[in-house]
XYZ file of C-alpha atoms in Angstrom:
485
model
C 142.834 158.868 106.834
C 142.777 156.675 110.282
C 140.619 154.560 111.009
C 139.776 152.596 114.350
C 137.319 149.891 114.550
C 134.790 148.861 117.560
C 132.329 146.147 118.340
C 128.883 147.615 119.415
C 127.205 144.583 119.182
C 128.687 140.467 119.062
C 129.400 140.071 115.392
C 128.907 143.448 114.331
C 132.066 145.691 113.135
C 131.548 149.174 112.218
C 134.744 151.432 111.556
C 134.931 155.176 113.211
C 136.922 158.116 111.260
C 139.265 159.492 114.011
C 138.834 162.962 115.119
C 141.877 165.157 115.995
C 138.962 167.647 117.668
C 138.106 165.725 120.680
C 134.729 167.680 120.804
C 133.609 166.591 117.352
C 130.754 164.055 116.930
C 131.828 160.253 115.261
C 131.434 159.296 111.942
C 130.484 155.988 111.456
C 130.803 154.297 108.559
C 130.983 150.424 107.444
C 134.531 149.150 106.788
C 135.690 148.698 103.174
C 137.519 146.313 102.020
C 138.824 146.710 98.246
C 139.579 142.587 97.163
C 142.149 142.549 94.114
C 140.602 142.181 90.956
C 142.575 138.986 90.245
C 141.510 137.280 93.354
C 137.728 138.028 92.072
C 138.282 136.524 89.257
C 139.950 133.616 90.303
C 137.364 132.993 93.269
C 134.121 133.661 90.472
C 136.314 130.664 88.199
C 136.447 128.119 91.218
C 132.711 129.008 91.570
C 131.813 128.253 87.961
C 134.080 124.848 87.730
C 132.324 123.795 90.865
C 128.829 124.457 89.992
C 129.603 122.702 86.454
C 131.033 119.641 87.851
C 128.024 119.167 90.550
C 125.616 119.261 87.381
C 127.312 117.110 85.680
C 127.636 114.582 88.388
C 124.015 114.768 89.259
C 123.015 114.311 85.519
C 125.559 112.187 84.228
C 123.328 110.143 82.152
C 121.527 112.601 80.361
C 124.553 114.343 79.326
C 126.752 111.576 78.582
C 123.746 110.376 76.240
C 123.633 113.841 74.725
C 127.544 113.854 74.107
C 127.314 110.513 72.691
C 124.340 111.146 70.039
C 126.218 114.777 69.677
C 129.776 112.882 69.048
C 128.001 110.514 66.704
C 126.190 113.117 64.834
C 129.653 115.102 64.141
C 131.618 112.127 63.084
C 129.135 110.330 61.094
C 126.562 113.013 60.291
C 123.253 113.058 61.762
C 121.276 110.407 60.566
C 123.238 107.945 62.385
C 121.967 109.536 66.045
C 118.410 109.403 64.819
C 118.983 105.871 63.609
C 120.390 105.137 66.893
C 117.404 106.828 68.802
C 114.642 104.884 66.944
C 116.472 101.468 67.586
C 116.320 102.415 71.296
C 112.777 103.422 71.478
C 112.144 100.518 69.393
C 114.169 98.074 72.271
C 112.136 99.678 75.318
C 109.025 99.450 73.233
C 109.562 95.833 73.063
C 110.638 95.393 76.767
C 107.415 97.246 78.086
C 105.177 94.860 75.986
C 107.140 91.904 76.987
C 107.965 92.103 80.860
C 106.033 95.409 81.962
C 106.497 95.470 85.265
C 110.516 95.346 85.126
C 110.580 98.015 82.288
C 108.417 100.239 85.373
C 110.788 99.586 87.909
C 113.766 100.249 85.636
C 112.984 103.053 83.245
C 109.243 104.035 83.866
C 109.956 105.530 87.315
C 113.375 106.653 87.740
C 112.401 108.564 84.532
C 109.307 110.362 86.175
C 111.005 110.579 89.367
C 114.278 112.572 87.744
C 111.567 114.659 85.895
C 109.610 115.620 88.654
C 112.609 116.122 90.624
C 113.576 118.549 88.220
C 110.124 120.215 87.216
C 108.216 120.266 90.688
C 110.434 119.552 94.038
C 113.760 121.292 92.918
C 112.045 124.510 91.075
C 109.474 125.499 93.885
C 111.946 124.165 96.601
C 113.127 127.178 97.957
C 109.833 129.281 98.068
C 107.612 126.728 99.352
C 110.177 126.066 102.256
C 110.792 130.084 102.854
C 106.631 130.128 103.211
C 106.259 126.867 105.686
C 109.325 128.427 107.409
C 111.588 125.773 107.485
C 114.199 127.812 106.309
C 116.900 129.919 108.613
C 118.306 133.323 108.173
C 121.744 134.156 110.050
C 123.830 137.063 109.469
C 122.321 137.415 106.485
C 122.553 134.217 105.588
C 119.698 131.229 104.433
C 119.778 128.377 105.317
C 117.647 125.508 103.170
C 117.311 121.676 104.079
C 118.997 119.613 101.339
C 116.833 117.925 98.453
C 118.999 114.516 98.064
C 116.465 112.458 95.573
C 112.853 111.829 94.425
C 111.364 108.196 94.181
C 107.820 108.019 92.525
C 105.190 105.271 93.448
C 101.912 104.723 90.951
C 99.967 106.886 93.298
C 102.616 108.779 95.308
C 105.986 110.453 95.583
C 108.973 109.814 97.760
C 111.255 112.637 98.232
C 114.616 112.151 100.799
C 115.101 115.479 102.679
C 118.279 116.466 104.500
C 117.555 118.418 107.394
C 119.172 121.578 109.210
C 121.266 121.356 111.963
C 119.415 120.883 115.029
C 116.126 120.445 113.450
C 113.595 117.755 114.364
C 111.038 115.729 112.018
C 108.070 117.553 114.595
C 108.729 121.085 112.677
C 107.774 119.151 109.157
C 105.072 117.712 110.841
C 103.485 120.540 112.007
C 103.198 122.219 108.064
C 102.584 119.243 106.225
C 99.396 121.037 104.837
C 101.433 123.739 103.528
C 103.875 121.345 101.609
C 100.938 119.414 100.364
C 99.127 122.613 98.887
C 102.752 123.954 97.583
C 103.909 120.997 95.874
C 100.361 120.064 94.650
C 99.698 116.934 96.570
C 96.656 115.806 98.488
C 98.459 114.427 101.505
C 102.148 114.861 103.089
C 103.537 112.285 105.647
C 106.480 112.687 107.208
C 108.637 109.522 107.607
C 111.885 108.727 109.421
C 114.899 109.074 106.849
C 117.733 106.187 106.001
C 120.005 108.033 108.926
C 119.562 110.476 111.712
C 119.297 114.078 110.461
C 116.999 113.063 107.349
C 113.230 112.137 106.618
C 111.209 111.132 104.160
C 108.237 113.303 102.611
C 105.496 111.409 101.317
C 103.425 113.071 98.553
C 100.578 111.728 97.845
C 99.332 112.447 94.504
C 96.066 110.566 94.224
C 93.324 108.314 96.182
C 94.704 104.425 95.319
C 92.120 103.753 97.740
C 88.834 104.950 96.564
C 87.607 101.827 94.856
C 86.111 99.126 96.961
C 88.557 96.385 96.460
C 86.425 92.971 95.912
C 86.714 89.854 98.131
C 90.194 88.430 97.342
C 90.349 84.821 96.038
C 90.718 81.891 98.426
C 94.381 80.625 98.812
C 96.053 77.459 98.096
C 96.953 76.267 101.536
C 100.772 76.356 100.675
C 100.054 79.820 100.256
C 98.775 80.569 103.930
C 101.169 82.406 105.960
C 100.221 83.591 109.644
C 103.142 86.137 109.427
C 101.471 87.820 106.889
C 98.169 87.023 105.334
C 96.670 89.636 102.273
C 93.512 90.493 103.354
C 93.478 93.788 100.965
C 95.572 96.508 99.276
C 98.098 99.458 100.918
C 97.989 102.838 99.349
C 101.512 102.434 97.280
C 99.614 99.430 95.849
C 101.163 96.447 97.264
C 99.255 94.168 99.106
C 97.993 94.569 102.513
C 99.691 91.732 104.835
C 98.502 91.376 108.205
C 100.682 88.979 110.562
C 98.296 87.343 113.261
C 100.763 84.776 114.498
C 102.731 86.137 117.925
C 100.501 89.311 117.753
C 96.922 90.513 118.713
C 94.826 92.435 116.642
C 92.305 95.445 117.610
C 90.526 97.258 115.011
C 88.513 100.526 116.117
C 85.984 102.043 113.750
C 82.655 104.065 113.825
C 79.156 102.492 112.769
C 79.684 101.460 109.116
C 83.171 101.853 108.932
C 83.974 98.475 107.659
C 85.465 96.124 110.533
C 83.307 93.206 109.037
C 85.490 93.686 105.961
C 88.533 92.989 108.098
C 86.990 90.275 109.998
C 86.075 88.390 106.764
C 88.822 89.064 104.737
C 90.959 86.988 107.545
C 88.638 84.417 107.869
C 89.006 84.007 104.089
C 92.599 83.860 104.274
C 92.413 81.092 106.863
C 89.882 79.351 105.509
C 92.120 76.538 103.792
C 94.066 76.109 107.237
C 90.421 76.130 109.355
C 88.960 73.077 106.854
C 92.220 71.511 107.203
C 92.579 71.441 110.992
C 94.875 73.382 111.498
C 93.455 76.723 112.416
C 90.385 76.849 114.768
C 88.263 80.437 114.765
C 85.907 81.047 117.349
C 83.510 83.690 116.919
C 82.116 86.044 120.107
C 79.344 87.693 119.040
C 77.335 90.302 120.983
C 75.710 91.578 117.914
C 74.177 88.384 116.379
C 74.619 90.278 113.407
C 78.280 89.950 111.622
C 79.872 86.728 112.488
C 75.877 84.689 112.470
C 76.535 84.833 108.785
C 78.983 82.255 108.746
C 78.338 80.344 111.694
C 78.780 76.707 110.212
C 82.629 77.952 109.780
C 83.231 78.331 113.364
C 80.764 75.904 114.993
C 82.532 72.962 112.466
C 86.411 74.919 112.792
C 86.327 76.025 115.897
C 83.994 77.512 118.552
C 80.834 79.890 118.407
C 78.541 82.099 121.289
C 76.075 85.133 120.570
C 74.639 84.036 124.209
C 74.854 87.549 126.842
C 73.801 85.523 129.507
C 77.334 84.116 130.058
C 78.005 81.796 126.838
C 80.755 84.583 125.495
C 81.882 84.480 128.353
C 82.146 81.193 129.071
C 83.503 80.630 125.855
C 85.976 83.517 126.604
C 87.313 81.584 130.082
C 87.489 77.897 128.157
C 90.124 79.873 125.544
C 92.312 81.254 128.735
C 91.905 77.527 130.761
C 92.894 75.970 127.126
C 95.776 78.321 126.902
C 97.423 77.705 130.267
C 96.897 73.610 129.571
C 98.721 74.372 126.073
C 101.461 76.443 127.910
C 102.211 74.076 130.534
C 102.944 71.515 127.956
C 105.072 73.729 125.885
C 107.272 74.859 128.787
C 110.960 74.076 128.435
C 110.117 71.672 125.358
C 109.427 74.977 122.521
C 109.620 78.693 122.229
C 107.946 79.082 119.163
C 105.412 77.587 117.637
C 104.107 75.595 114.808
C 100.686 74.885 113.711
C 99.788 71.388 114.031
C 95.997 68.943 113.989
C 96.971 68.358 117.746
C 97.757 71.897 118.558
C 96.052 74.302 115.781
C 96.039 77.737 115.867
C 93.078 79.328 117.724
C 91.772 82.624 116.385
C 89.553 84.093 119.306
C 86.840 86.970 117.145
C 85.073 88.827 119.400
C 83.139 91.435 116.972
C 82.143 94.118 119.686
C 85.068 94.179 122.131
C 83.180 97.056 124.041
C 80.326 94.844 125.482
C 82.148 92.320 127.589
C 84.580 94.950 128.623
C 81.874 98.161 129.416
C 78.430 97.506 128.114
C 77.320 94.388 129.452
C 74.321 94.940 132.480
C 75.919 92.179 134.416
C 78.777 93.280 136.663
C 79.913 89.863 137.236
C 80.213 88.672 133.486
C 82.011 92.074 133.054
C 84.997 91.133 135.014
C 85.725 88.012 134.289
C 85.251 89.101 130.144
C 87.968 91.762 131.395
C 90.075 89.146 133.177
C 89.895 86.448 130.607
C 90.741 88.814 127.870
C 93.555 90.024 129.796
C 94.903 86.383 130.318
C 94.956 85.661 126.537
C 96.661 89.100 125.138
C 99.111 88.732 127.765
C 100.223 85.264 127.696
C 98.245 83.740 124.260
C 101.141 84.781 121.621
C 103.927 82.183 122.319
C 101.797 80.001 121.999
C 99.678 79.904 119.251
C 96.783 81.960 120.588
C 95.429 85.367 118.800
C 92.457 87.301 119.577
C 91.074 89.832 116.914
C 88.930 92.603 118.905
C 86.588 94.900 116.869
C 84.858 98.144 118.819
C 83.169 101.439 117.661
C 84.397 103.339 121.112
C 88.118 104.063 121.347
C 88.207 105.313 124.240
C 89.706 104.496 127.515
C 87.557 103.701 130.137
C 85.265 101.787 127.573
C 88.719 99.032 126.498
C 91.654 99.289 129.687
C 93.198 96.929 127.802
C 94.085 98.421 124.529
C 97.721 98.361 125.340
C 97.630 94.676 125.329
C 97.144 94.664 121.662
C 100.108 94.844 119.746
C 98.768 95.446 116.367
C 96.276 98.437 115.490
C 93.945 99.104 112.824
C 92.509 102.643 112.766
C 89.222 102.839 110.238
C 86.651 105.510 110.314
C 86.385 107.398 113.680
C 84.176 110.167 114.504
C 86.937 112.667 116.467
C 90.525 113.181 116.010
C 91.849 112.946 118.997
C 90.429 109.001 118.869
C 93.267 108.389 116.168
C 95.820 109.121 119.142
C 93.510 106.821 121.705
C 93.757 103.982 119.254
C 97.215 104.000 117.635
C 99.134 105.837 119.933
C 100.381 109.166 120.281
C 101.325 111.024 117.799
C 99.856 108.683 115.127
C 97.898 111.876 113.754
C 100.310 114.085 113.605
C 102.388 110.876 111.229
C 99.561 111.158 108.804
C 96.846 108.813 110.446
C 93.741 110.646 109.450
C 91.015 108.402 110.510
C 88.954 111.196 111.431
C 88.702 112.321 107.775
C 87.752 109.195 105.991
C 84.702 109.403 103.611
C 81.177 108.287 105.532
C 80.445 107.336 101.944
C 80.108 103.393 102.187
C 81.687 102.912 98.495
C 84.444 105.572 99.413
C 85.482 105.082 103.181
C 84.332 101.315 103.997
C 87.053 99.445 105.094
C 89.159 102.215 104.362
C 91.518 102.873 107.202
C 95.487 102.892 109.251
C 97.467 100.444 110.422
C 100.383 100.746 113.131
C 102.310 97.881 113.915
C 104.106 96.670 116.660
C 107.753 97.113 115.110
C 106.783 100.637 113.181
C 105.691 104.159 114.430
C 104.455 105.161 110.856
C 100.744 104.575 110.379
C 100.350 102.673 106.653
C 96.786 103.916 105.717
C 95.307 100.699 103.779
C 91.470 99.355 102.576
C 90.491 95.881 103.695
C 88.735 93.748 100.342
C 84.922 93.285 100.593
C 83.639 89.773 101.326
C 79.564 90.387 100.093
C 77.323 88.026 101.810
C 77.031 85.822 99.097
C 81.125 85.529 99.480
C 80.607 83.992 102.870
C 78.049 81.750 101.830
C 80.212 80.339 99.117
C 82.950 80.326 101.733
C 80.397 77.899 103.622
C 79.712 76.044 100.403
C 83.071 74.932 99.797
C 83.680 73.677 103.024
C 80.614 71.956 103.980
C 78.346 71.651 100.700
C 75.379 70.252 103.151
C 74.982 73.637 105.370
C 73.659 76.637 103.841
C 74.894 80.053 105.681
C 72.694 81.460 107.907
């Protein structure tokens, strides 16, 4: 029988039975091809020896410890395996009660990673992805992103994801609720991967977070670093380091939201540097509230004003005309800078940014708030100057100069397009859910996202609680004679 064959379509071949009647209608019909049985067989082994070898690559130490114990049990009989089992249980007994947190790192986690790699990510793989529709079909073909490997945190799971082809980190983005819900997590973050073309999933198991973390202790002063002092706790469990020296610091957060938690927990940090001269702290504040607390701190290590009539301001402008004097001197001798009893480091707190820069009645005192905050974030870095502004309103026309700040801290706000306003765009969309914090003082205070200067990825954290009988021992052990206010 003859048979001609025609393209209808790109990529599709369908085969015609020819027709000695020229007036007869086609028959179409799909080509056939007949493969030898032989070559079947021989493509089906190649298939099989593949297949075994990748398993036994990617579990190579479970089954070389199974053909050990099994090699041991045939040659000596099987009490020798179980012998040999009990001493090792009995070894990594004795490591975990000895050094715990090495037996974690070592055994504890890859272990739980491999198993949930095995149990959770590489069984429901392939469905959940088919359902979020990050899969692709051609010619009848899927297509499924690549799981390479699993590593689990205490609270949180790590899982490195190769990507398609010509697919960008936005399309996990946009159905990170339906991986959270199919691989039974609370929370999915997308992350940037180790190399272009892959990203890292963040499952997040449980809430690290929902325990108010109490005021941390006071630090030697060998132990105070400016590039990164621990003022609290991130959500993988490692502490919270925030670097004040070459950096400004704004922290945005609804009524009760916990920026006095911040505020203190970095005065704490400092505190062995401020009674030592070397750190000054002056304290803005509009409130009289926060910062009054522990006003013999700043009046005897540094600078204090609660005064609307012009003190803050005042106080504001002395900082900027201190700053220029400081960088006159330092030009062409240093470009960096060290802490020192003739040149400390000044910490400039102002506790509500948004009433020199909107609220204020006073036109006047508006502006030159506005211009002497926009001296110091612009030119106060190099040279030892940092300014820490807390507001409730994110939003534009209340701070112009929220750009100015490297260094972001996101806690409670009341809308979610504010997360964007305050750490930059696409900051939601990374996992930054400031919106969604808990209103619950004991759940959501302090509670909140950082974004750095040098990272896109939001790092959600909780600040530690500094009670008001913390600052007042604070004021005790620096100047047993004044009693906080």
């Amino acid at each position: 029988m003859a048979w001609e064959f025609r393209k209808i379509r790109p990529g599709d071949n369908v085969a015609v039975e020819a027709q000695r009647d020229p007036f007869a209608p086609p028959k179409w019909a799909p080509p056939v091809w007949h493969m030898p049985e032989g070559l079947v067989l021989i493509v089906n082994a190649v298939r099989i020896l593949v297949r075994t070898v990748a398993f036994l690559v990617r579990n190579i130490v479970p089954v070389t410890v199974a053909s050990g114990l099994g090699w041991l049990g045939y040659r000596f009989g099987w009490t020798v395996p179980v012998i040999v089992l009990a001493l090792v249980l009995q070894g990594l007994s004795a490591w975990a009660l000895v050094d715990n947190p090495s037996f974690v790192r070592w055994i504890a986690r890859p272990v739980r990673a491999r198993w949930r790699l095995v149990t959770i990510y590489r069984r429901d793989w392939q469905p959940v992805l088919v359902t979020a529709g990050l899969t692709k079909v051609h010619k009848g073909r899927e297509y499924l992103p690549s799981l390479v490997r699993v590593r689990c945190g205490p609270t949180s799971d790590r899982v490195l994801v190769k990507m398609l082809k010509g697919q960008a980190p936005d399309a996990w983005e946009q159905v990170a609720v339906n991986l959270a819900h199919g691989f039974g997590a609370t929370l999915v973050r997308v992350r940037d991967g180790d190399r272009p073309g892959r990203i890292w999933l963040e499952f997040v198991r449980r809430d690290a977070l929902a325990v108010p973390i109490p005021a941390l202790p006071i630090p030697d002063p060998a132990d105070v670093d400016l590039s990164g002092l621990e003022i609290g706790r991130a959500e993988d469990g490692s502490p919270w380091r925030l670097r004040l020296l070459g950096t400004h610091v704004l922290i945005a957060g609804a009524t009760g939201a916990g920026k006095g938690s911040v505020i203190w927990s970095i005065i704490r940090a400092l505190l062995p540097w401020m009674l030592s001269g070397l750190v000054e702290v002056w304290g803005i504040d509009p409130k009289r509230m926060e910062l009054s607390f522990g006003r013999a701190l700043f009046e005897r290590c540094g600078r204090y004003s609660d005064d609307p009539k012009g003190g803050m301001v005042e106080l504001l402008e002395a900082a900027a005309e201190d700053m220029n004097a400081r960088a006159e001197r330092f030009a062409g001798v240093t470009r960096s800078f060290t802490p020192s009893h003739e040149h400390p480091f000044r910490v400039i707190v102002v506790d509500e940014l948004a009433f020199l820069t909107a609220y204020c009645p006073d036109r006047d005192l508006r502006k030159r708030a506005e211009s002497a905050l926009a001296v110091l974030t612009s030119q106060g870095r190099s040279v030892g100057y940092c300014v820490i502004g807390a507001q409730q309103d994110a939003r534009k026309e209340v701070n112009n100069l929220r750009n100015l700040f490297p260094d972001r801290i996101a806690l409670r706000l009341d809308e979610d397009d504010q997360v964007d306003m305050v750490l930059g765009d696409g900051a939601r969309d990374r996992g930054a859910l400031a919106d969604e914090i808990s209103s619950i003082p004991e759940v959501g205070a302090g509670v909140g996202f950082v974004r750095l200067e040098a990272s896109p990825d939001p790092v959600r954290v909780r600040a530690a609680y500094v009670s008001d009988d913390d600052i007042k021992d604070m004021v005790a052990l620096g100047f047993p004679d004044v009693e906080a206010a």
